[in-house]
Amino acid sequence: MFFTPLSSLPCFASSCDDLETSHFCSPPSFPHDRNLASKAPATQAAAFAGLPPSTPAFTVNKVCASGMKAVSLAAAAIATGSAEVVVAGGMESMSNAPFYLRSRGVRKGVKLGSLGEIEDGMMVDGLTCALSACGSEGGSEGKVGNASRRSMGSIADAAAREAGVSREEQDWYALLSHARAKKAVEEAAVAAAAHEEEEEEEKERDGRGEPRSTSYYAWHGPEVVPVRVPSPASASSSSSSPSFSLVSADDAPARLDEARLLKLPPAFGAGGTATAGNASPISDGAAALVLCSSSAAAMRGARVLAHVAACADAQLAPERFPFAPAEAARLALARAGVASAAEVDLWEVNEAFASVVLATARALGLGSRAEVEAKVNVAGGAVALGHPLGASGAAAVVRLAHAMAARNVALGVATICNGGGGATAVVLRRSVREDGEPGDD
């Protein structure tokens, strides 16, 4: 099966078989209605995207791996003949994560002036381990009801100690991620401007108004699609006519303070090495892909970015989730018939914590900084861009596909861990063009 740029979506909208999306701990925030509840978020996404009412849709919850699992399920549906065209992706608005009232008597009535215990839904559903097997040794805990739950950051600290990943290495990697994300944004802006200029020149030359450029940007389109969001003042207003602003780039990289990052204290307990600077920031975001069979792509003349060669899930003990991405990647590579991780041209490893990426790289044989720089997250990752939980897995696949096409390489792997000890991985293949020019895979 294949997946295509979102610019190809209009030619599929009338015949989409399914929509699979992930949504984890927060209500979706569509600009059409600021008060939407979180029921059936995939169905809501399909409706607001303009897909026909007859399009089936369902939501996946595999914690941080949800978006990539949605891609995996879409690929499986196509491979088994259950569907020909599927839109898969994920969304998360962590800034809108609700708070919970935990008192068991709330629905039956509570004492005047008392609301009972209030808990942060983002911590409960996203950033602490729900299983007692995670333990509580060596780090901060989140209070949930009458029980203490170990934070993901505390587990990442323990994994860093086990893998021998130092604070200095994590900070080095965090700065690398920021530098690459910033460069990718700048290159995208230059490419967009050049593409716009080429289109104008072509219009003047032959009057057709159709781009004929062979540039990568003209062929595959932008990786980041601008979206309208309610302005801050409008979001807090009861007005029936909200005002909107256009978000056209990831905003987290612009907030980097390099000097401060290097001095930040441990975020998850004394002696830890994970900080607010080398861990992923709390973020909102969304990502989507169009997956289709080869016949569906050919029939519609779709531009193909890559082929999904294999997918896999891995599961370890809950407190070992930072080591699961390497296991999932090995399984997926074996299913794709790839004998060694050394054959992979590019890796996309979700940067929940810098320590997770470095531990994964070492487990896969990428032990030196030079090897990490050459192959891992070449356009930056979640430490710089943010980790909107339900969206990150799908976003990782999008970044990998664009990076492979832009660099004209054949084999890539995206992998992401999830709380509870799991991980998901996707292997992508594409045909390398000897002339280096972009085109259908």
Short mmCIF file of C-alpha atoms in Angstrom, two decimals:
data_model
loop_
_atom_site.label_atom_id
_atom_site.label_comp_id
_atom_site.label_asym_id
_atom_site.label_seq_id
_atom_site.Cartn_x
_atom_site.Cartn_y
_atom_site.Cartn_z
CA MET A 1 0.00 0.00 0.00
CA PHE A 2 0.99 3.61 -0.46
CA PHE A 3 0.39 6.91 1.19
CA THR A 4 0.15 10.23 -0.54
CA PRO A 5 0.55 13.93 0.28
CA LEU A 6 -2.48 15.62 1.77
CA SER A 7 -2.64 17.75 -1.37
CA SER A 8 -3.99 14.62 -3.05
CA LEU A 9 -6.89 14.35 -0.59
CA PRO A 10 -9.57 16.06 -2.76
CA CYS A 11 -9.33 13.31 -5.35
CA PHE A 12 -10.00 10.72 -2.65
CA ALA A 13 -12.65 12.47 -0.57
CA SER A 14 -15.58 11.09 -2.50
CA SER A 15 -14.39 7.50 -2.19
CA CYS A 16 -12.71 7.25 1.21
CA ASP A 17 -13.46 3.87 2.77
CA ASP A 18 -12.51 4.71 6.33
CA LEU A 19 -11.00 7.25 8.69
CA GLU A 20 -8.86 6.10 11.59
CA THR A 21 -7.52 8.67 14.00
CA SER A 22 -6.15 8.79 17.50
CA HIS A 23 -7.20 11.09 20.29
CA PHE A 24 -5.84 10.60 23.73
CA CYS A 25 -6.50 12.72 26.79
CA SER A 26 -8.07 15.95 25.59
CA PRO A 27 -11.25 17.07 23.83
CA PRO A 28 -10.75 17.92 20.16
CA SER A 29 -10.83 21.67 19.58
CA PHE A 30 -12.36 22.27 16.19
CA PRO A 31 -12.84 25.94 15.30
CA HIS A 32 -16.44 25.31 14.26
CA ASP A 33 -17.59 24.84 17.83
CA ARG A 34 -15.47 25.65 20.85
CA ASN A 35 -17.72 23.61 23.13
CA LEU A 36 -17.51 20.23 21.43
CA ALA A 37 -17.48 17.21 23.70
CA SER A 38 -14.96 14.47 23.02
CA LYS A 39 -17.45 11.82 21.88
CA ALA A 40 -16.43 10.04 18.65
CA PRO A 41 -13.56 12.41 17.78
CA ALA A 42 -12.69 10.50 14.59
CA THR A 43 -16.25 10.94 13.33
CA GLN A 44 -16.07 14.63 14.15
CA ALA A 45 -12.77 14.96 12.30
CA ALA A 46 -14.23 13.23 9.24
CA ALA A 47 -17.29 15.47 9.25
CA PHE A 48 -15.36 18.72 9.63
CA ALA A 49 -12.85 17.61 6.98
CA GLY A 50 -15.70 17.34 4.49
CA LEU A 51 -15.70 13.57 4.09
CA PRO A 52 -19.08 12.04 3.15
CA PRO A 53 -21.42 11.15 6.05
CA SER A 54 -21.17 7.52 4.96
CA THR A 55 -17.45 7.38 5.81
CA PRO A 56 -16.88 4.97 8.73
CA ALA A 57 -14.56 6.34 11.41
CA PHE A 58 -13.14 5.09 14.68
CA THR A 59 -10.71 6.27 17.33
CA VAL A 60 -7.58 4.47 18.54
CA ASN A 61 -6.14 4.68 22.06
CA LYS A 62 -2.62 3.30 22.33
CA VAL A 63 -1.43 6.23 24.40
CA CYS A 64 1.49 8.05 22.69
CA ALA A 65 1.64 5.44 19.91
CA SER A 66 -2.01 6.00 18.96
CA GLY A 67 -1.34 8.01 15.79
CA MET A 68 1.16 5.49 14.45
CA LYS A 69 -1.16 2.62 15.37
CA ALA A 70 -3.90 4.32 13.34
CA VAL A 71 -1.52 4.28 10.35
CA SER A 72 -0.72 0.62 11.02
CA LEU A 73 -4.39 -0.35 11.17
CA ALA A 74 -5.10 1.57 7.97
CA ALA A 75 -2.28 -0.26 6.20
CA ALA A 76 -3.60 -3.60 7.47
CA ALA A 77 -7.13 -2.82 6.24
CA ILE A 78 -5.79 -2.08 2.76
CA ALA A 79 -3.49 -5.13 2.73
CA THR A 80 -6.39 -7.46 3.57
CA GLY A 81 -8.69 -5.91 0.99
CA SER A 82 -11.06 -4.43 3.56
CA ALA A 83 -10.45 -0.93 2.22
CA GLU A 84 -8.82 0.81 -0.73
CA VAL A 85 -8.43 4.34 0.63
CA VAL A 86 -8.05 5.28 4.30
CA VAL A 87 -7.26 8.56 6.01
CA ALA A 88 -5.28 7.91 9.20
CA GLY A 89 -3.84 10.31 11.73
CA GLY A 90 -4.08 11.75 15.19
CA MET A 91 -4.93 14.88 17.13
CA GLU A 92 -4.33 16.24 20.60
CA SER A 93 -5.00 19.48 22.42
CA MET A 94 -3.10 19.15 25.67
CA SER A 95 -3.83 22.79 26.52
CA ASN A 96 -7.51 21.84 26.68
CA ALA A 97 -7.06 18.68 28.77
CA PRO A 98 -9.84 18.61 31.37
CA PHE A 99 -9.66 18.37 35.12
CA TYR A 100 -11.56 15.55 36.83
CA LEU A 101 -13.75 15.50 39.91
CA ARG A 102 -12.85 12.22 41.61
CA SER A 103 -15.39 12.19 44.43
CA ARG A 104 -17.65 9.17 44.00
CA GLY A 105 -20.57 11.10 45.33
CA VAL A 106 -20.48 13.97 42.82
CA ARG A 107 -23.26 12.55 40.63
CA LYS A 108 -25.46 11.96 43.67
CA GLY A 109 -24.73 15.29 45.26
CA VAL A 110 -21.94 16.69 47.42
CA LYS A 111 -21.78 18.77 50.55
CA LEU A 112 -22.51 22.46 50.04
CA GLY A 113 -19.36 24.30 49.06
CA SER A 114 -17.38 21.14 48.23
CA LEU A 115 -16.54 19.72 44.82
CA GLY A 116 -14.44 16.85 46.06
CA GLU A 117 -10.93 16.01 44.86
CA ILE A 118 -9.83 17.62 41.58
CA GLU A 119 -7.24 15.93 39.37
CA ASP A 120 -5.40 16.97 36.23
CA GLY A 121 -6.65 14.77 33.38
CA MET A 122 -3.41 15.23 31.48
CA MET A 123 -1.44 13.73 34.36
CA VAL A 124 -3.96 10.96 35.01
CA ASP A 125 -4.42 9.87 31.40
CA GLY A 126 -1.15 10.88 29.82
CA LEU A 127 1.88 11.53 31.98
CA THR A 128 1.80 8.94 34.76
CA CYS A 129 1.86 5.15 34.68
CA ALA A 130 -1.49 3.52 35.45
CA LEU A 131 0.06 0.20 36.48
CA SER A 132 1.42 -0.57 39.93
CA ALA A 133 4.17 -2.62 38.24
CA CYS A 134 5.81 0.68 37.29
CA GLY A 135 6.86 1.04 40.90
CA SER A 136 7.83 4.30 42.56
CA GLU A 137 11.59 4.09 43.01
CA GLY A 138 13.77 7.09 42.33
CA GLY A 139 11.49 9.84 41.11
CA SER A 140 8.44 12.03 41.33
CA GLU A 141 4.97 10.60 41.52
CA GLY A 142 1.54 11.89 40.63
CA LYS A 143 -1.24 11.47 43.17
CA VAL A 144 -4.24 9.77 41.57
CA GLY A 145 -7.15 9.12 43.89
CA ASN A 146 -5.74 7.33 46.91
CA ALA A 147 -2.83 5.84 44.94
CA SER A 148 0.51 7.21 43.82
CA ARG A 149 1.45 6.74 40.17
CA ARG A 150 4.96 7.03 38.83
CA SER A 151 5.54 9.74 36.25
CA MET A 152 6.81 8.95 32.76
CA GLY A 153 9.75 11.28 33.43
CA SER A 154 10.81 9.31 36.48
CA ILE A 155 10.84 6.14 34.40
CA ALA A 156 12.83 7.91 31.68
CA ASP A 157 15.40 8.95 34.29
CA ALA A 158 15.82 5.34 35.38
CA ALA A 159 16.15 4.21 31.76
CA ALA A 160 18.82 6.84 31.13
CA ARG A 161 20.85 5.53 34.06
CA GLU A 162 20.53 1.97 32.80
CA ALA A 163 21.50 2.90 29.24
CA GLY A 164 24.36 5.13 30.39
CA VAL A 165 22.90 8.27 28.83
CA SER A 166 24.23 11.36 30.61
CA ARG A 167 22.64 14.75 31.20
CA GLU A 168 25.22 16.32 28.89
CA GLU A 169 24.28 13.93 26.06
CA GLN A 170 20.59 14.65 26.53
CA ASP A 171 21.15 18.40 26.41
CA TRP A 172 23.36 18.01 23.32
CA TYR A 173 20.61 16.06 21.61
CA ALA A 174 17.92 18.56 22.63
CA LEU A 175 19.88 21.42 21.06
CA LEU A 176 20.45 19.32 17.94
CA SER A 177 16.70 18.70 17.66
CA HIS A 178 15.98 22.42 17.95
CA ALA A 179 18.62 23.36 15.38
CA ARG A 180 17.27 20.83 12.91
CA ALA A 181 13.65 21.86 13.44
CA LYS A 182 14.56 25.51 12.92
CA LYS A 183 16.49 24.68 9.76
CA ALA A 184 13.59 22.58 8.42
CA VAL A 185 11.14 25.45 8.97
CA GLU A 186 13.48 27.89 7.22
CA GLU A 187 14.05 25.54 4.28
CA ALA A 188 10.30 24.97 3.92
CA ALA A 189 9.70 28.73 3.78
CA VAL A 190 12.38 29.16 1.11
CA ALA A 191 10.97 26.26 -0.92
CA ALA A 192 7.44 27.65 -0.69
CA ALA A 193 8.56 31.08 -1.86
CA ALA A 194 10.57 29.61 -4.73
CA HIS A 195 7.62 27.44 -5.75
CA GLU A 196 5.27 30.43 -5.73
CA GLU A 197 7.71 32.39 -7.91
CA GLU A 198 8.00 29.47 -10.36
CA GLU A 199 4.22 29.24 -10.65
CA GLU A 200 3.93 32.95 -11.40
CA GLU A 201 6.62 32.70 -14.07
CA GLU A 202 4.84 29.77 -15.71
CA LYS A 203 1.55 31.64 -15.74
CA GLU A 204 3.18 34.56 -17.48
CA ARG A 205 4.98 32.27 -19.91
CA ASP A 206 2.15 30.11 -21.21
CA GLY A 207 -0.99 31.31 -19.46
CA ARG A 208 -1.95 27.84 -18.34
CA GLY A 209 -1.67 28.54 -14.65
CA GLU A 210 -0.53 24.98 -14.01
CA PRO A 211 2.78 24.34 -12.21
CA ARG A 212 5.18 22.18 -14.21
CA SER A 213 8.15 22.44 -11.85
CA THR A 214 10.06 19.29 -11.02
CA SER A 215 11.12 20.62 -7.62
CA TYR A 216 10.50 18.48 -4.55
CA TYR A 217 8.12 21.06 -3.15
CA ALA A 218 6.08 21.29 -6.36
CA TRP A 219 5.79 17.52 -6.55
CA HIS A 220 5.03 16.57 -2.95
CA GLY A 221 3.64 19.79 -1.51
CA PRO A 222 4.25 21.18 1.98
CA GLU A 223 4.69 18.98 5.01
CA VAL A 224 2.94 21.48 7.31
CA VAL A 225 -0.53 22.62 6.27
CA PRO A 226 -1.78 25.98 7.64
CA VAL A 227 -4.89 25.75 9.85
CA ARG A 228 -7.29 28.32 11.24
CA VAL A 229 -7.68 28.46 15.01
CA PRO A 230 -9.80 30.73 17.20
CA SER A 231 -7.89 33.75 18.43
CA PRO A 232 -7.23 33.77 22.23
CA ALA A 233 -9.74 36.57 22.84
CA SER A 234 -12.35 34.83 20.72
CA ALA A 235 -11.85 31.47 22.43
CA SER A 236 -12.79 32.97 25.80
CA SER A 237 -15.72 34.92 24.36
CA SER A 238 -19.34 33.86 24.04
CA SER A 239 -19.62 35.52 20.63
CA SER A 240 -21.31 33.49 17.90
CA SER A 241 -18.87 34.95 15.35
CA PRO A 242 -15.38 34.13 16.61
CA SER A 243 -12.28 35.58 15.00
CA PHE A 244 -9.54 33.31 13.73
CA SER A 245 -5.81 33.36 13.18
CA LEU A 246 -3.73 31.25 10.82
CA VAL A 247 -1.16 28.83 12.24
CA SER A 248 1.32 27.97 9.50
CA ALA A 249 4.37 26.72 11.42
CA ASP A 250 5.25 24.88 14.61
CA ASP A 251 5.77 27.50 17.30
CA ALA A 252 7.81 25.62 19.93
CA PRO A 253 11.27 26.03 18.29
CA ALA A 254 11.02 29.81 18.48
CA ARG A 255 10.89 29.62 22.29
CA LEU A 256 14.35 28.08 22.71
CA ASP A 257 16.72 29.71 25.21
CA GLU A 258 19.92 27.70 24.78
CA ALA A 259 21.75 29.12 27.79
CA ARG A 260 18.78 28.46 30.07
CA LEU A 261 18.27 24.92 28.73
CA LEU A 262 21.76 23.92 29.85
CA LYS A 263 21.10 25.15 33.40
CA LEU A 264 17.64 23.70 34.01
CA PRO A 265 17.23 21.53 37.13
CA PRO A 266 16.02 17.92 36.96
CA ALA A 267 12.28 17.86 36.39
CA PHE A 268 11.42 14.50 37.93
CA GLY A 269 13.40 14.16 41.12
CA ALA A 270 16.81 14.86 42.61
CA GLY A 271 19.59 13.13 40.75
CA GLY A 272 17.57 12.82 37.55
CA THR A 273 18.78 13.94 34.12
CA ALA A 274 15.50 14.68 32.32
CA THR A 275 14.62 18.38 32.35
CA ALA A 276 12.01 20.66 30.86
CA GLY A 277 14.56 21.37 28.11
CA ASN A 278 15.54 17.86 27.03
CA ALA A 279 12.04 16.44 27.33
CA SER A 280 9.17 17.19 24.95
CA PRO A 281 6.97 20.21 25.76
CA ILE A 282 3.22 20.06 26.32
CA SER A 283 1.65 20.83 22.95
CA ASP A 284 -1.39 20.86 20.69
CA GLY A 285 -1.18 19.33 17.24
CA ALA A 286 -2.60 17.08 14.55
CA ALA A 287 -1.33 14.99 11.64
CA ALA A 288 -3.00 12.99 8.87
CA LEU A 289 -2.06 10.75 5.94
CA VAL A 290 -3.93 9.31 2.98
CA LEU A 291 -3.17 5.61 2.55
CA CYS A 292 -4.35 3.67 -0.47
CA SER A 293 -3.81 0.54 -2.53
CA SER A 294 -1.61 0.69 -5.63
CA SER A 295 -4.66 0.39 -7.87
CA ALA A 296 -6.43 3.27 -6.10
CA ALA A 297 -3.35 5.47 -6.45
CA ALA A 298 -2.97 4.65 -10.15
CA MET A 299 -6.65 5.17 -10.92
CA ARG A 300 -6.63 8.65 -9.37
CA GLY A 301 -3.19 9.71 -10.57
CA ALA A 302 -2.08 10.25 -6.98
CA ARG A 303 1.45 11.35 -6.17
CA VAL A 304 3.00 8.70 -3.95
CA LEU A 305 5.44 9.58 -1.19
CA ALA A 306 6.31 6.08 0.01
CA HIS A 307 5.19 2.49 0.47
CA VAL A 308 4.29 1.03 3.86
CA ALA A 309 6.46 -2.09 3.91
CA ALA A 310 5.64 -3.41 7.41
CA CYS A 311 4.33 -2.47 10.84
CA ALA A 312 4.81 -3.98 14.29
CA ASP A 313 4.02 -3.53 17.96
CA ALA A 314 6.26 -4.49 20.88
CA GLN A 315 5.49 -4.85 24.56
CA LEU A 316 7.83 -4.83 27.55
CA ALA A 317 7.24 -4.40 31.27
CA PRO A 318 5.49 -1.08 32.01
CA GLU A 319 8.58 0.50 33.56
CA ARG A 320 10.64 -0.35 30.47
CA PHE A 321 8.70 1.65 27.90
CA PRO A 322 11.81 3.70 26.90
CA PHE A 323 13.38 0.51 25.52
CA ALA A 324 10.31 -0.65 23.56
CA PRO A 325 10.84 1.45 20.36
CA ALA A 326 13.97 -0.55 19.47
CA GLU A 327 12.08 -3.82 19.93
CA ALA A 328 9.19 -2.67 17.74
CA ALA A 329 11.63 -1.49 15.07
CA ARG A 330 13.41 -4.86 15.00
CA LEU A 331 10.11 -6.70 14.62
CA ALA A 332 8.93 -4.41 11.83
CA LEU A 333 12.24 -4.70 9.97
CA ALA A 334 12.07 -8.49 10.17
CA ARG A 335 8.56 -8.43 8.71
CA ALA A 336 9.81 -6.19 5.91
CA GLY A 337 12.58 -8.66 5.12
CA VAL A 338 15.37 -6.32 6.23
CA ALA A 339 18.23 -8.30 7.74
CA SER A 340 19.95 -5.53 9.68
CA ALA A 341 19.15 -2.15 11.19
CA ALA A 342 22.33 -0.91 9.50
CA GLU A 343 20.48 -1.02 6.16
CA VAL A 344 18.07 1.73 7.27
CA ASP A 345 18.75 5.12 5.69
CA LEU A 346 16.71 7.29 8.06
CA TRP A 347 15.14 6.82 11.48
CA GLU A 348 12.31 8.76 13.09
CA VAL A 349 12.28 8.02 16.83
CA ASN A 350 9.74 9.97 18.83
CA GLU A 351 11.45 12.34 21.23
CA ALA A 352 9.27 11.95 24.30
CA PHE A 353 12.57 12.40 26.14
CA ALA A 354 16.01 12.87 24.63
CA SER A 355 17.14 9.87 26.66
CA VAL A 356 14.62 7.63 24.88
CA VAL A 357 16.01 8.56 21.46
CA LEU A 358 19.62 8.00 22.54
CA ALA A 359 18.86 4.69 24.27
CA THR A 360 16.98 3.53 21.16
CA ALA A 361 19.83 4.58 18.88
CA ARG A 362 22.34 2.64 20.94
CA ALA A 363 20.14 -0.46 20.98
CA LEU A 364 19.91 -0.29 17.18
CA GLY A 365 23.66 0.06 16.69
CA LEU A 366 23.82 3.85 16.25
CA GLY A 367 26.20 4.40 19.12
CA SER A 368 28.14 7.50 18.06
CA ARG A 369 26.97 11.08 17.82
CA ALA A 370 28.00 11.12 14.18
CA GLU A 371 25.68 8.18 13.43
CA VAL A 372 22.80 9.83 15.28
CA GLU A 373 23.35 13.08 13.39
CA ALA A 374 23.46 11.28 10.05
CA LYS A 375 20.35 9.12 10.38
CA VAL A 376 18.06 10.02 13.31
CA ASN A 377 15.33 12.67 13.24
CA VAL A 378 17.04 14.74 10.56
CA ALA A 379 14.35 17.45 10.61
CA GLY A 380 14.05 17.70 14.40
CA GLY A 381 11.52 16.01 16.63
CA ALA A 382 9.25 16.27 19.63
CA VAL A 383 11.82 17.87 21.97
CA ALA A 384 11.76 20.88 19.65
CA LEU A 385 8.33 20.59 18.03
CA GLY A 386 6.26 19.26 20.92
CA HIS A 387 4.63 15.94 21.70
CA PRO A 388 0.84 16.22 21.32
CA LEU A 389 0.26 12.68 22.54
CA GLY A 390 -2.42 11.40 20.17
CA ALA A 391 -0.86 13.07 17.13
CA SER A 392 2.85 12.34 17.53
CA GLY A 393 2.91 8.86 16.00
CA ALA A 394 1.24 9.99 12.79
CA ALA A 395 3.41 13.11 12.67
CA ALA A 396 6.53 10.95 12.92
CA VAL A 397 5.47 8.95 9.85
CA VAL A 398 4.76 12.18 7.94
CA ARG A 399 8.17 13.62 8.83
CA LEU A 400 9.92 10.41 7.86
CA ALA A 401 8.21 10.17 4.47
CA HIS A 402 9.05 13.75 3.56
CA ALA A 403 12.64 13.38 4.78
CA MET A 404 13.11 10.22 2.70
CA ALA A 405 11.71 11.84 -0.43
CA ALA A 406 13.69 15.05 0.01
CA ARG A 407 16.95 13.09 0.45
CA ASN A 408 16.11 10.47 -2.19
CA VAL A 409 16.68 7.46 0.10
CA ALA A 410 15.05 4.04 0.00
CA LEU A 411 14.42 2.74 3.52
CA GLY A 412 13.16 4.43 6.68
CA VAL A 413 11.70 3.43 10.04
CA ALA A 414 9.47 5.41 12.41
CA THR A 415 9.06 4.14 15.96
CA ILE A 416 7.41 5.49 19.08
CA CYS A 417 7.05 4.30 22.68
CA ASN A 418 3.87 4.40 24.71
CA GLY A 419 3.08 4.34 28.40
CA GLY A 420 2.45 0.87 29.79
CA GLY A 421 5.58 -0.57 28.19
CA GLY A 422 4.60 -0.64 24.52
CA ALA A 423 5.76 0.75 21.20
CA THR A 424 4.75 0.78 17.53
CA ALA A 425 6.96 0.95 14.43
CA VAL A 426 6.36 1.48 10.70
CA VAL A 427 8.81 0.67 7.90
CA LEU A 428 8.66 2.80 4.75
CA ARG A 429 10.20 2.06 1.37
CA ARG A 430 10.53 4.13 -1.76
CA SER A 431 12.31 3.78 -5.09
CA VAL A 432 15.51 5.80 -5.32
CA ARG A 433 15.70 7.84 -8.52
CA GLU A 434 19.14 7.87 -10.11
CA ASP A 435 18.60 11.37 -11.47
CA GLY A 436 17.76 12.63 -8.00
CA GLU A 437 14.58 14.27 -9.26
CA PRO A 438 11.30 13.90 -7.31
CA GLY A 439 8.46 11.88 -8.75
CA ASP A 440 6.05 9.05 -8.13
CA ASP A 441 7.49 6.20 -6.11
#
